[in-house]
Short mmCIF file of C-alpha atoms and ligand atoms in Angstrom, two decimals:
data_model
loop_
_atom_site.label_atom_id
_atom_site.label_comp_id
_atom_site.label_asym_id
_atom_site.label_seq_id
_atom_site.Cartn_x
_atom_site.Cartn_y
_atom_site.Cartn_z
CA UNK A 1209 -74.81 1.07 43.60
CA UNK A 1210 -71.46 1.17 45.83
CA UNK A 1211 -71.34 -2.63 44.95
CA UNK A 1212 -71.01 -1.10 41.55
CA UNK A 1213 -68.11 1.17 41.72
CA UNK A 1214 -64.53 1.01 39.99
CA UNK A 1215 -61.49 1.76 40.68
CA UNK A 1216 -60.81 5.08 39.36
CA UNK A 1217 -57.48 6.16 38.16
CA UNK A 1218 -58.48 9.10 36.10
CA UNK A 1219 -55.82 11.97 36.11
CA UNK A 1220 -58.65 14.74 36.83
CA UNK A 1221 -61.45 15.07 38.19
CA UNK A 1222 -60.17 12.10 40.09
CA UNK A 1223 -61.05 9.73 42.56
CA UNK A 1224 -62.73 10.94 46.20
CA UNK A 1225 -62.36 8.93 49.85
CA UNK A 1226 -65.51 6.70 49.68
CA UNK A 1227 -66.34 8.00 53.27
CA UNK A 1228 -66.32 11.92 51.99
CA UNK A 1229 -68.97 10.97 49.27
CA UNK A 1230 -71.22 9.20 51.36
CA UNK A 1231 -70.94 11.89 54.01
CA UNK A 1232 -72.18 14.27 50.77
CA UNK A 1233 -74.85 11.58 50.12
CA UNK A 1234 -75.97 11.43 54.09
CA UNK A 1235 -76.45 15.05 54.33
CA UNK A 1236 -77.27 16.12 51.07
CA UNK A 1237 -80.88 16.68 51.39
CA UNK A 1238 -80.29 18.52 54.78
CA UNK A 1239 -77.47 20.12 55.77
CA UNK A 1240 -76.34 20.52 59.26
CA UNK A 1241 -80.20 20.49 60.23
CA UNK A 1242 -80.80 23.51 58.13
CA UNK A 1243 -83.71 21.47 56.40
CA UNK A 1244 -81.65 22.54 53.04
CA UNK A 1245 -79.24 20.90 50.63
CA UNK A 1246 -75.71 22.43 50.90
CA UNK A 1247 -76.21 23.28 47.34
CA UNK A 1248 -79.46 25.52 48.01
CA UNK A 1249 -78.12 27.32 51.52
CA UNK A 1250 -76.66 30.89 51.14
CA UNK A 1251 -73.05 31.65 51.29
CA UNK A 1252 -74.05 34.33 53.34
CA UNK A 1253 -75.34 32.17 56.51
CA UNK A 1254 -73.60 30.92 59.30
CA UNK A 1255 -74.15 27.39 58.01
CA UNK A 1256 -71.57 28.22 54.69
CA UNK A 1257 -69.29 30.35 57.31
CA UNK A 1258 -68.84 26.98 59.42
CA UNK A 1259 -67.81 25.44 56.20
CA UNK A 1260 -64.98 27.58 54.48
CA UNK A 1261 -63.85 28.77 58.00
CA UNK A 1262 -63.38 24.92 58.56
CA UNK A 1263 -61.73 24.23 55.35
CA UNK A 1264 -59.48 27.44 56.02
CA UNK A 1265 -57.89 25.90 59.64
CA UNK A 1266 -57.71 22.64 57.94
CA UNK A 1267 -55.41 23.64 55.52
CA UNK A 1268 -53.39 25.84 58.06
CA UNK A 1269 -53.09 23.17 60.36
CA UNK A 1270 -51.97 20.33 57.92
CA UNK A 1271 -49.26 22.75 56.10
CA UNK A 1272 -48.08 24.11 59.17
CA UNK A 1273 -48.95 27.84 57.93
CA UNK A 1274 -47.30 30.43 60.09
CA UNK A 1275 -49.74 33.56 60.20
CA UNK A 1276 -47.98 35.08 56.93
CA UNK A 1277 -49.90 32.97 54.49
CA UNK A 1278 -53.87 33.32 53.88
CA UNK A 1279 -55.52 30.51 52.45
CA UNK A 1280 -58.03 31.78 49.36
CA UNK A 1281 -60.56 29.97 47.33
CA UNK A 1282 -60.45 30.68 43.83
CA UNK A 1283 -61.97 29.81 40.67
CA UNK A 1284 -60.98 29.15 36.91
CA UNK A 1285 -58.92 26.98 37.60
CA UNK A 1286 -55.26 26.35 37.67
CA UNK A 1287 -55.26 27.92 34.28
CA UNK A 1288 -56.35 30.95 35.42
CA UNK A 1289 -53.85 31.39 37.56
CA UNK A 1290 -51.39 31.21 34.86
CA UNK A 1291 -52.31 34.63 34.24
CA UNK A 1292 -53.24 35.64 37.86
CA UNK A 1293 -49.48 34.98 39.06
CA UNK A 1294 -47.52 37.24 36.55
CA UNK A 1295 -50.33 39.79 36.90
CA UNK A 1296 -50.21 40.37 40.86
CA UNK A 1297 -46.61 39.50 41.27
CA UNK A 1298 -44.71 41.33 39.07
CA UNK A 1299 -44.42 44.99 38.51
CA UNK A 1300 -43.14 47.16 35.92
CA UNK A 1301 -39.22 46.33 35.02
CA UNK A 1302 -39.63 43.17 36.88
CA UNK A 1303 -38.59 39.77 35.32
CA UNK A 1304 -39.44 35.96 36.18
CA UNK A 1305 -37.99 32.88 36.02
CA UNK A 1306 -39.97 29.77 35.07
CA UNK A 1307 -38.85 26.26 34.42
CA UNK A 1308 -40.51 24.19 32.04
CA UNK A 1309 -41.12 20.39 32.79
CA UNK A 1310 -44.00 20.24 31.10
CA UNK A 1311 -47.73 21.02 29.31
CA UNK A 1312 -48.57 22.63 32.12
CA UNK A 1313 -45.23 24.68 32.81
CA UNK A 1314 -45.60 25.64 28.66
CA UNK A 1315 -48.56 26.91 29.51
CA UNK A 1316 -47.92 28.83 32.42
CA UNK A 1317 -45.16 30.29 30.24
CA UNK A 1318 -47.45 31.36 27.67
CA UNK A 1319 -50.08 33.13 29.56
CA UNK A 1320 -46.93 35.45 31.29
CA UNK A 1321 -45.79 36.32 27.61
CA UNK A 1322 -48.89 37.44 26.62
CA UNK A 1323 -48.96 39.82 29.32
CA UNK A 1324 -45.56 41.18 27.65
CA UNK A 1325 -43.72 40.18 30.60
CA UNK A 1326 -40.06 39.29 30.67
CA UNK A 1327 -39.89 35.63 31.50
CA UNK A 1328 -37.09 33.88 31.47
CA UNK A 1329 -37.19 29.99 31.43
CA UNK A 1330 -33.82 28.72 33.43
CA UNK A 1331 -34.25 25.32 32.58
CA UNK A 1332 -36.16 22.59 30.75
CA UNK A 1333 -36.50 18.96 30.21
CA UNK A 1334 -38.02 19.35 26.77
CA UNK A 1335 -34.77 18.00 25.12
CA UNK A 1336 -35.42 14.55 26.46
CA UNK A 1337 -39.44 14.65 26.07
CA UNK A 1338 -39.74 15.99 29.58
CA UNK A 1339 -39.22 13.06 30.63
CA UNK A 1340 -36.60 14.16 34.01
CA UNK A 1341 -36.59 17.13 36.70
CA UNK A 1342 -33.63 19.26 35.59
CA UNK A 1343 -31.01 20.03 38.24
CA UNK A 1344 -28.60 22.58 38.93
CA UNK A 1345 -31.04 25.32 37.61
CA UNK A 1346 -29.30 29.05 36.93
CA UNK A 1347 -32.17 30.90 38.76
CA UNK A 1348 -31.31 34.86 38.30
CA UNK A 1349 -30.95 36.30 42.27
CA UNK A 1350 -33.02 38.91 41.10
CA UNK A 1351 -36.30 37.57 39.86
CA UNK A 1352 -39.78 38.16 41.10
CA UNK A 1353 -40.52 34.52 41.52
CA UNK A 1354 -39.05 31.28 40.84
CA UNK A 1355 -41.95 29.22 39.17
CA UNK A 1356 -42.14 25.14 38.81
CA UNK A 1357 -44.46 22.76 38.04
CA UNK A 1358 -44.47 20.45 40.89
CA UNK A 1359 -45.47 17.50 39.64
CA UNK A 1360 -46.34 17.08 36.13
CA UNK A 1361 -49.52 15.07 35.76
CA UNK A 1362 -48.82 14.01 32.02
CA UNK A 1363 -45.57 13.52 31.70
CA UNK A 1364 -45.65 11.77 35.21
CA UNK A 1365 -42.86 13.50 36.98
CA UNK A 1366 -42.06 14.85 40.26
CA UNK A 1367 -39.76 17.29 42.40
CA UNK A 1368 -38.45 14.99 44.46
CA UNK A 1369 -36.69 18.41 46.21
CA UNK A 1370 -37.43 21.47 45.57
CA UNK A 1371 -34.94 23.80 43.96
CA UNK A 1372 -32.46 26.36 46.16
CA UNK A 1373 -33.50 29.65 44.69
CA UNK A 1374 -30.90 31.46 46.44
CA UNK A 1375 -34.21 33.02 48.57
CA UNK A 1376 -36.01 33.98 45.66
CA UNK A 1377 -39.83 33.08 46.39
CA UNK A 1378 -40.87 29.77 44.89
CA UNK A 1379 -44.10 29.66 42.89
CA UNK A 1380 -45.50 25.97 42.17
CA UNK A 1381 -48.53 24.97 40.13
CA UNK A 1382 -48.97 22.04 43.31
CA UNK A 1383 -52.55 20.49 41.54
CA UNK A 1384 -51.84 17.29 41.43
CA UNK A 1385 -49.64 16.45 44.20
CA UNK A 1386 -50.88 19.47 46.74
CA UNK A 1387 -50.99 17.58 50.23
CA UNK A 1388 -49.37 14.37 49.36
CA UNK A 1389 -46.19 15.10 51.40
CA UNK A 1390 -45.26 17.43 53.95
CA UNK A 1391 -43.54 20.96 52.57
CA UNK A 1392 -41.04 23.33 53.26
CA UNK A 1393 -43.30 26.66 53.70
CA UNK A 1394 -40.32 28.98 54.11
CA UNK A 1395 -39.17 28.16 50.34
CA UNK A 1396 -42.61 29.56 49.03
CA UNK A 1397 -44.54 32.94 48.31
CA UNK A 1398 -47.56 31.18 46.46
CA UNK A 1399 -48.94 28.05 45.68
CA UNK A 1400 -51.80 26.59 43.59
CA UNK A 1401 -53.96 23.68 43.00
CA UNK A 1402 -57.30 22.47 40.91
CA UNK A 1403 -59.05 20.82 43.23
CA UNK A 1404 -59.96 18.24 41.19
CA UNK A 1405 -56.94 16.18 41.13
CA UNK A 1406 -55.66 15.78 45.09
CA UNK A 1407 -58.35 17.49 47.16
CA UNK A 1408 -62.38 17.58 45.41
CA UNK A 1409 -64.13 18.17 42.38
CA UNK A 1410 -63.76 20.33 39.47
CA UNK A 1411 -64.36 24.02 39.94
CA UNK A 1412 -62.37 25.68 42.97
CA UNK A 1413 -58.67 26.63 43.07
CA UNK A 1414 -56.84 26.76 46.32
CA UNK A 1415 -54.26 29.23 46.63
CA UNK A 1416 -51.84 29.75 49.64
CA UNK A 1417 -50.30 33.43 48.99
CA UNK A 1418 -47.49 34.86 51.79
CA UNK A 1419 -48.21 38.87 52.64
CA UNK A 1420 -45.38 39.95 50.74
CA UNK A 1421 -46.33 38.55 47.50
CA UNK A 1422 -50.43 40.09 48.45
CA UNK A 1423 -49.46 43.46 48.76
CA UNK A 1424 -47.26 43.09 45.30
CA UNK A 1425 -50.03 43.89 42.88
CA UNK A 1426 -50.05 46.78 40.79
CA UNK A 1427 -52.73 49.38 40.83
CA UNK A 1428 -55.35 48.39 37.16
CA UNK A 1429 -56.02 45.00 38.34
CA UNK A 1430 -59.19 44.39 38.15
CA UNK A 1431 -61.04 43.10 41.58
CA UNK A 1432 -61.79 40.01 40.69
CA UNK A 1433 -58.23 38.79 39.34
CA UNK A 1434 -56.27 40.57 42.49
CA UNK A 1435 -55.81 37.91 45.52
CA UNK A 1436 -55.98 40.67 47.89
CA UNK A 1437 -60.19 41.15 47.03
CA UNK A 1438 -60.31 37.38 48.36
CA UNK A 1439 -57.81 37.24 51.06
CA UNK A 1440 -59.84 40.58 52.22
CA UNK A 1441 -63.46 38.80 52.05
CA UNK A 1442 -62.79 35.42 53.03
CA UNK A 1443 -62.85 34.12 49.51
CA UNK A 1444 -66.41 35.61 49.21
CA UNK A 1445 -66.05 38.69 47.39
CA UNK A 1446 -68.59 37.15 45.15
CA UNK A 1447 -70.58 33.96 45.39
CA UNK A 1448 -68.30 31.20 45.70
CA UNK A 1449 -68.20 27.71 44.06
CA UNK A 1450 -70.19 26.06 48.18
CA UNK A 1451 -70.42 23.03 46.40
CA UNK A 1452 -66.87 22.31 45.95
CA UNK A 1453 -65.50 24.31 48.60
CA UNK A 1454 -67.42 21.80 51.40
CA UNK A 1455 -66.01 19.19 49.45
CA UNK A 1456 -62.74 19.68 49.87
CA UNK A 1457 -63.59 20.62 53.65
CA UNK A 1458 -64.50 17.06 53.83
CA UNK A 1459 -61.28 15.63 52.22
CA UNK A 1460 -59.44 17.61 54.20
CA UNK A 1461 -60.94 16.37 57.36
CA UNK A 1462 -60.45 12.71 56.27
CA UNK A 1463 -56.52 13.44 55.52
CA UNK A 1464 -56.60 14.88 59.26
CA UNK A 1465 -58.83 12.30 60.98
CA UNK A 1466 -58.90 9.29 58.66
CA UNK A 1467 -55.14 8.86 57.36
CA UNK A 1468 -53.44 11.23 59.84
CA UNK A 1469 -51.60 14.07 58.21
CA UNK A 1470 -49.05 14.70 55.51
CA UNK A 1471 -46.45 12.52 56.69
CA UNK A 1472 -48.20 9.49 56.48
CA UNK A 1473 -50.22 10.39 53.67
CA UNK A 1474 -46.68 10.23 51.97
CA UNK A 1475 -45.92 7.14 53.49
CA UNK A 1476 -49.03 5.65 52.25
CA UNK A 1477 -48.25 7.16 48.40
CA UNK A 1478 -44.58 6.16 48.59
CA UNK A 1479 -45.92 2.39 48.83
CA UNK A 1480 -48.73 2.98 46.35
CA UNK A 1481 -46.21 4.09 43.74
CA UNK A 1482 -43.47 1.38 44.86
CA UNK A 1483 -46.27 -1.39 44.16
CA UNK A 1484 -46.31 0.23 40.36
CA UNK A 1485 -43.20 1.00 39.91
CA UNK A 1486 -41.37 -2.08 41.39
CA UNK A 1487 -43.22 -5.01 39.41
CA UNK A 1488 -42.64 -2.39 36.07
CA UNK A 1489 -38.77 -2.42 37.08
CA UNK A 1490 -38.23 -6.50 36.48
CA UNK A 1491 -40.42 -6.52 33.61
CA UNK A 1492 -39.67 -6.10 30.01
CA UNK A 1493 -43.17 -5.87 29.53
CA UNK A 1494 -44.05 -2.49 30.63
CA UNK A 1495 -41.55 0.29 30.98
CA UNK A 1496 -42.73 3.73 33.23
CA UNK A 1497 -41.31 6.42 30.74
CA UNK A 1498 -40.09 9.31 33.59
CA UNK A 1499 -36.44 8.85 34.39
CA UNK A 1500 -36.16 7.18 37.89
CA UNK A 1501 -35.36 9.99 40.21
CA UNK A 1502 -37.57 11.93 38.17
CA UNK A 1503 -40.74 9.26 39.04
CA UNK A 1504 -44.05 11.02 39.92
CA UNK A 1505 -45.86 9.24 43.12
CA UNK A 1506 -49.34 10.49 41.83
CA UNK A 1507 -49.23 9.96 38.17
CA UNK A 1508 -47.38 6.64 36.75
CA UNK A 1509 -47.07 6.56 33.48
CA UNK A 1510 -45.53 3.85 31.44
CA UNK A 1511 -45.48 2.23 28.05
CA UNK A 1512 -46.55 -1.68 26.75
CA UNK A 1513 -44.51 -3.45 23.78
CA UNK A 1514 -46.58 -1.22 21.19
CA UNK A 1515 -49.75 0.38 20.60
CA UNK A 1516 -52.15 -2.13 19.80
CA UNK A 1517 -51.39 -4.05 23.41
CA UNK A 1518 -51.92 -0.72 24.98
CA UNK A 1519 -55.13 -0.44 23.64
CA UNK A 1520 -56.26 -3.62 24.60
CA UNK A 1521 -54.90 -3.53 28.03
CA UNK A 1522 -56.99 -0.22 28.61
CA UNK A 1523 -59.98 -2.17 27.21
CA UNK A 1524 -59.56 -5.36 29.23
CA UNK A 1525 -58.96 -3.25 32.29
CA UNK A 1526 -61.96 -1.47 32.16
CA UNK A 1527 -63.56 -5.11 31.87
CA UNK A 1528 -61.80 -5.99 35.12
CA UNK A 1529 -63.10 -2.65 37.14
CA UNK A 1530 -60.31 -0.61 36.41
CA UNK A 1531 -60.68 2.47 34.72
CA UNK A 1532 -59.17 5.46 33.36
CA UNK A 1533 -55.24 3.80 32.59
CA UNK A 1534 -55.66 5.33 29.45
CA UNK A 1535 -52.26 7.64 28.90
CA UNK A 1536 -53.04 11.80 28.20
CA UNK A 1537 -53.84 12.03 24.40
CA UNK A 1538 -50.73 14.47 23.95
CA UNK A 1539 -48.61 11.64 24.88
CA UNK A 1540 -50.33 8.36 23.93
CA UNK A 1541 -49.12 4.90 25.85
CA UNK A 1542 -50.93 4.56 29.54
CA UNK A 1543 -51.10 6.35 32.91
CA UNK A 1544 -52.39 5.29 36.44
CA UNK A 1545 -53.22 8.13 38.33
CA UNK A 1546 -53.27 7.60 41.99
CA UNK A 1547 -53.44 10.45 43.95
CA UNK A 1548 -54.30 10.80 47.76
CA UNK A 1549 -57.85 8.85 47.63
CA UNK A 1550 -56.85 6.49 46.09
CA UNK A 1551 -56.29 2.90 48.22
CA UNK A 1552 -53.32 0.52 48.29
CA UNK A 1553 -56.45 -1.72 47.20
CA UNK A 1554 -56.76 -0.11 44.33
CA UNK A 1555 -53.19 -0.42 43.11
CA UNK A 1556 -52.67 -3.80 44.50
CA UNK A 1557 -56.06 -5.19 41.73
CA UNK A 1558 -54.13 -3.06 39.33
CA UNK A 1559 -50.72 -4.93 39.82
CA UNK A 1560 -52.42 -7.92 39.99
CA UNK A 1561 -54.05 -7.52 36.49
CA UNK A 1562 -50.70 -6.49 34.62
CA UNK A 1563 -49.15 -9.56 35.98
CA UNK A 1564 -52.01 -11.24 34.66
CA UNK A 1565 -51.97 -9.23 31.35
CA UNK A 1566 -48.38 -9.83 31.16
CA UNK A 1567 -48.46 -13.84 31.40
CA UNK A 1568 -51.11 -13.77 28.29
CA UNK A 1569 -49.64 -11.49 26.14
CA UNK A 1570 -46.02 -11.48 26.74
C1 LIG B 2850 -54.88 19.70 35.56
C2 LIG B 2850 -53.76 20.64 35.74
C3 LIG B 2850 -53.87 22.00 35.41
C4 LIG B 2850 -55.11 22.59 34.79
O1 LIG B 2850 -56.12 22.68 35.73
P1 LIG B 2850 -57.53 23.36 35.39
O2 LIG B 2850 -58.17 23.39 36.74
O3 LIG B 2850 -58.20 22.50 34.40
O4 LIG B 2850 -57.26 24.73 34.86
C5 LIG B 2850 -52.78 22.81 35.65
N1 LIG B 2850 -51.65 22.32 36.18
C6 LIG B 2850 -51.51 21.03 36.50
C7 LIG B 2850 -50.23 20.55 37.10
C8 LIG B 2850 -52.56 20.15 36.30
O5 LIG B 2850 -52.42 18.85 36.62
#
């Protein structure tokens, strides 16, 4: 029952705008008067055309794409695209740089070295548990891309700015904080996302490619791991993931309609986070672990005194409605993840039970 529901701050798959999932649950059983679920029409029909074509101009339209970028619907992943990237944007004698902030960056580092590629990592905030946004980053003039890790959803931080790469193309894992701000374009050749954090469910990646970086890829890729076989099929080379795609049509239209476009969808998540992060600032009970300029607005992590309280304030906050403030395994301590759908509502309960929390155990 909706009565029923939590609030959600799981880091991914993540919470969805209660009006996109009872659209889902209004039309599920027939779909735009097709007399068929959404999940049983073909990908082939005019009905599924309506959809992605939809979901396309959304995206153009909220970014601000200028006609050089295509907008493709992938799948495996972010992960996959770990691979993808060095694969289709670098060519023989080519190097890359990467910076690593992060499990996600190390991993994005890894899957380019198994290639055998030459990848060279300008900067890291391992030294200090990757707990900052390095600054001031060597990037070589002459690299094929210029990769970052926008936000890092376990180590909870963010790129405030993004890097100058002295016009080098910028390549950013975006997953977890794709369309929670307005961006800079110009500055990038490619970006990602998993749907599952900022924009749907689990099982599409979005990927917004410039033409220069499409017509990049070497001849031996195969079809199905080359960006130009979806950018030349409308994502539909083969069958793709409907399900999640007219999901994140749906989110899209509520960031458009509902809230009103990047800018004040970062409004909104600049007060979300401030809520957090404020009441954490003058208390010596809780401590958010990223450096401040560093601070993630999606993913706020933070310590208690020691383990035991952590446990139990994950526990009792579950009791209370609010779930999944547990911290990523990797790193232990707790996290609230509050991405795009998540409401002020929603972080205001939560501040409301660590003050409450705090009074009985501090
Ligand atoms: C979750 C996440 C990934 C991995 O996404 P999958 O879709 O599970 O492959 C990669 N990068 C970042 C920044 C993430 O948050």
């Amino acid at each position: 029952m909706k009565a029923d529901r939590i609030h959600n701050f799981n880091a991914g798959p993540a919470a969805l705008p209660l009006p996109v999932l009872e659209e889902i649950q209004e039309s599920f059983l027939n779909f735009a008067g097709s007399g068929m679920s959404v999940t049983e029409i073909s990908h082939r029909s005019k009905w599924f055309d309506d959809v992605i074509n939809d979901a396309i101009a959304r995206v153009k339209r909220i970014l601000k794409l200028n006609d050089r970028y295509q907008v493709l619907f992938l799948q495996g992943g972010a992960s996959m695209q770990f691979c993808m990237v060095p694969m289709n944007l670098m060519g023989d004698g080519d190097s890359a740089d990467y910076v690593n902030t992060g499990t996600w960056s190390t991993k994005a580092i890894k899957e380019a070295r198994i290639q055998g590629k030459s990848i060279n990592v300008v900067a890291s905030s391992e030294d200090r548990n990757f707990s900052y946004i390095p600054r001031a980053i060597p990037f070589n003039a002459g690299a094929a891309y210029a990769h970052i890790t926008s936000n890092n959803t376990i180590k909870g931080t963010q790129w405030a700015q993004f890097p100058d790469t002295g016009g080098v193309p910028i390549v950013s894992d975006m997953s977890s904080d794709i369309f929670s701000r307005p961006l800079e374009m110009e500055k990038f050749g490619l970006i990602y996302a998993g749907a599952q954090k900022n924009m749907g469910p689990a099982g599409v990646c979005l990927a917004i490619i410039r033409d220069d970086m499409l017509a990049r890829t070497p001849e031996g890729v195969p079809s199905m791991l080359r960006y130009s076989t979806y950018a030349e099929k409308n994502s539909m080379y083969n069958t793709p993931p409907c399900f999640a795609i007219y999901t994140v049509q749906l989110v899209l239209k509520w960031l458009e309609e509902t809230i009103g476009g990047l800018d004040k969808m970062e409004a909104l998540n600049r007060k979300k986070a401030g809520l957090l992060y404020d009441y954490m600032d003058q208390s010596d009970f809780y401590r958010a672990t990223a450096e401040r300029e560093s601070r993630s607005l999606m993913n706020v992590t933070f310590r208690l005194p020691d383990e035991d309280l952590e446990k139990t304030f994950v526990a009792e906050a579950l009791e209370n409605g609010l779930g999944g403030l547990k911290g990523h395994r990797s790193v232990g301590g707790c996290r609230a993840s509050i991405y795009n759908p998540t409401p002020l509502a929603a972080v205001a309960a939560l501040v409301d039970f660590m003050k409450t929390f705090e009074r009985k155990n501090g």
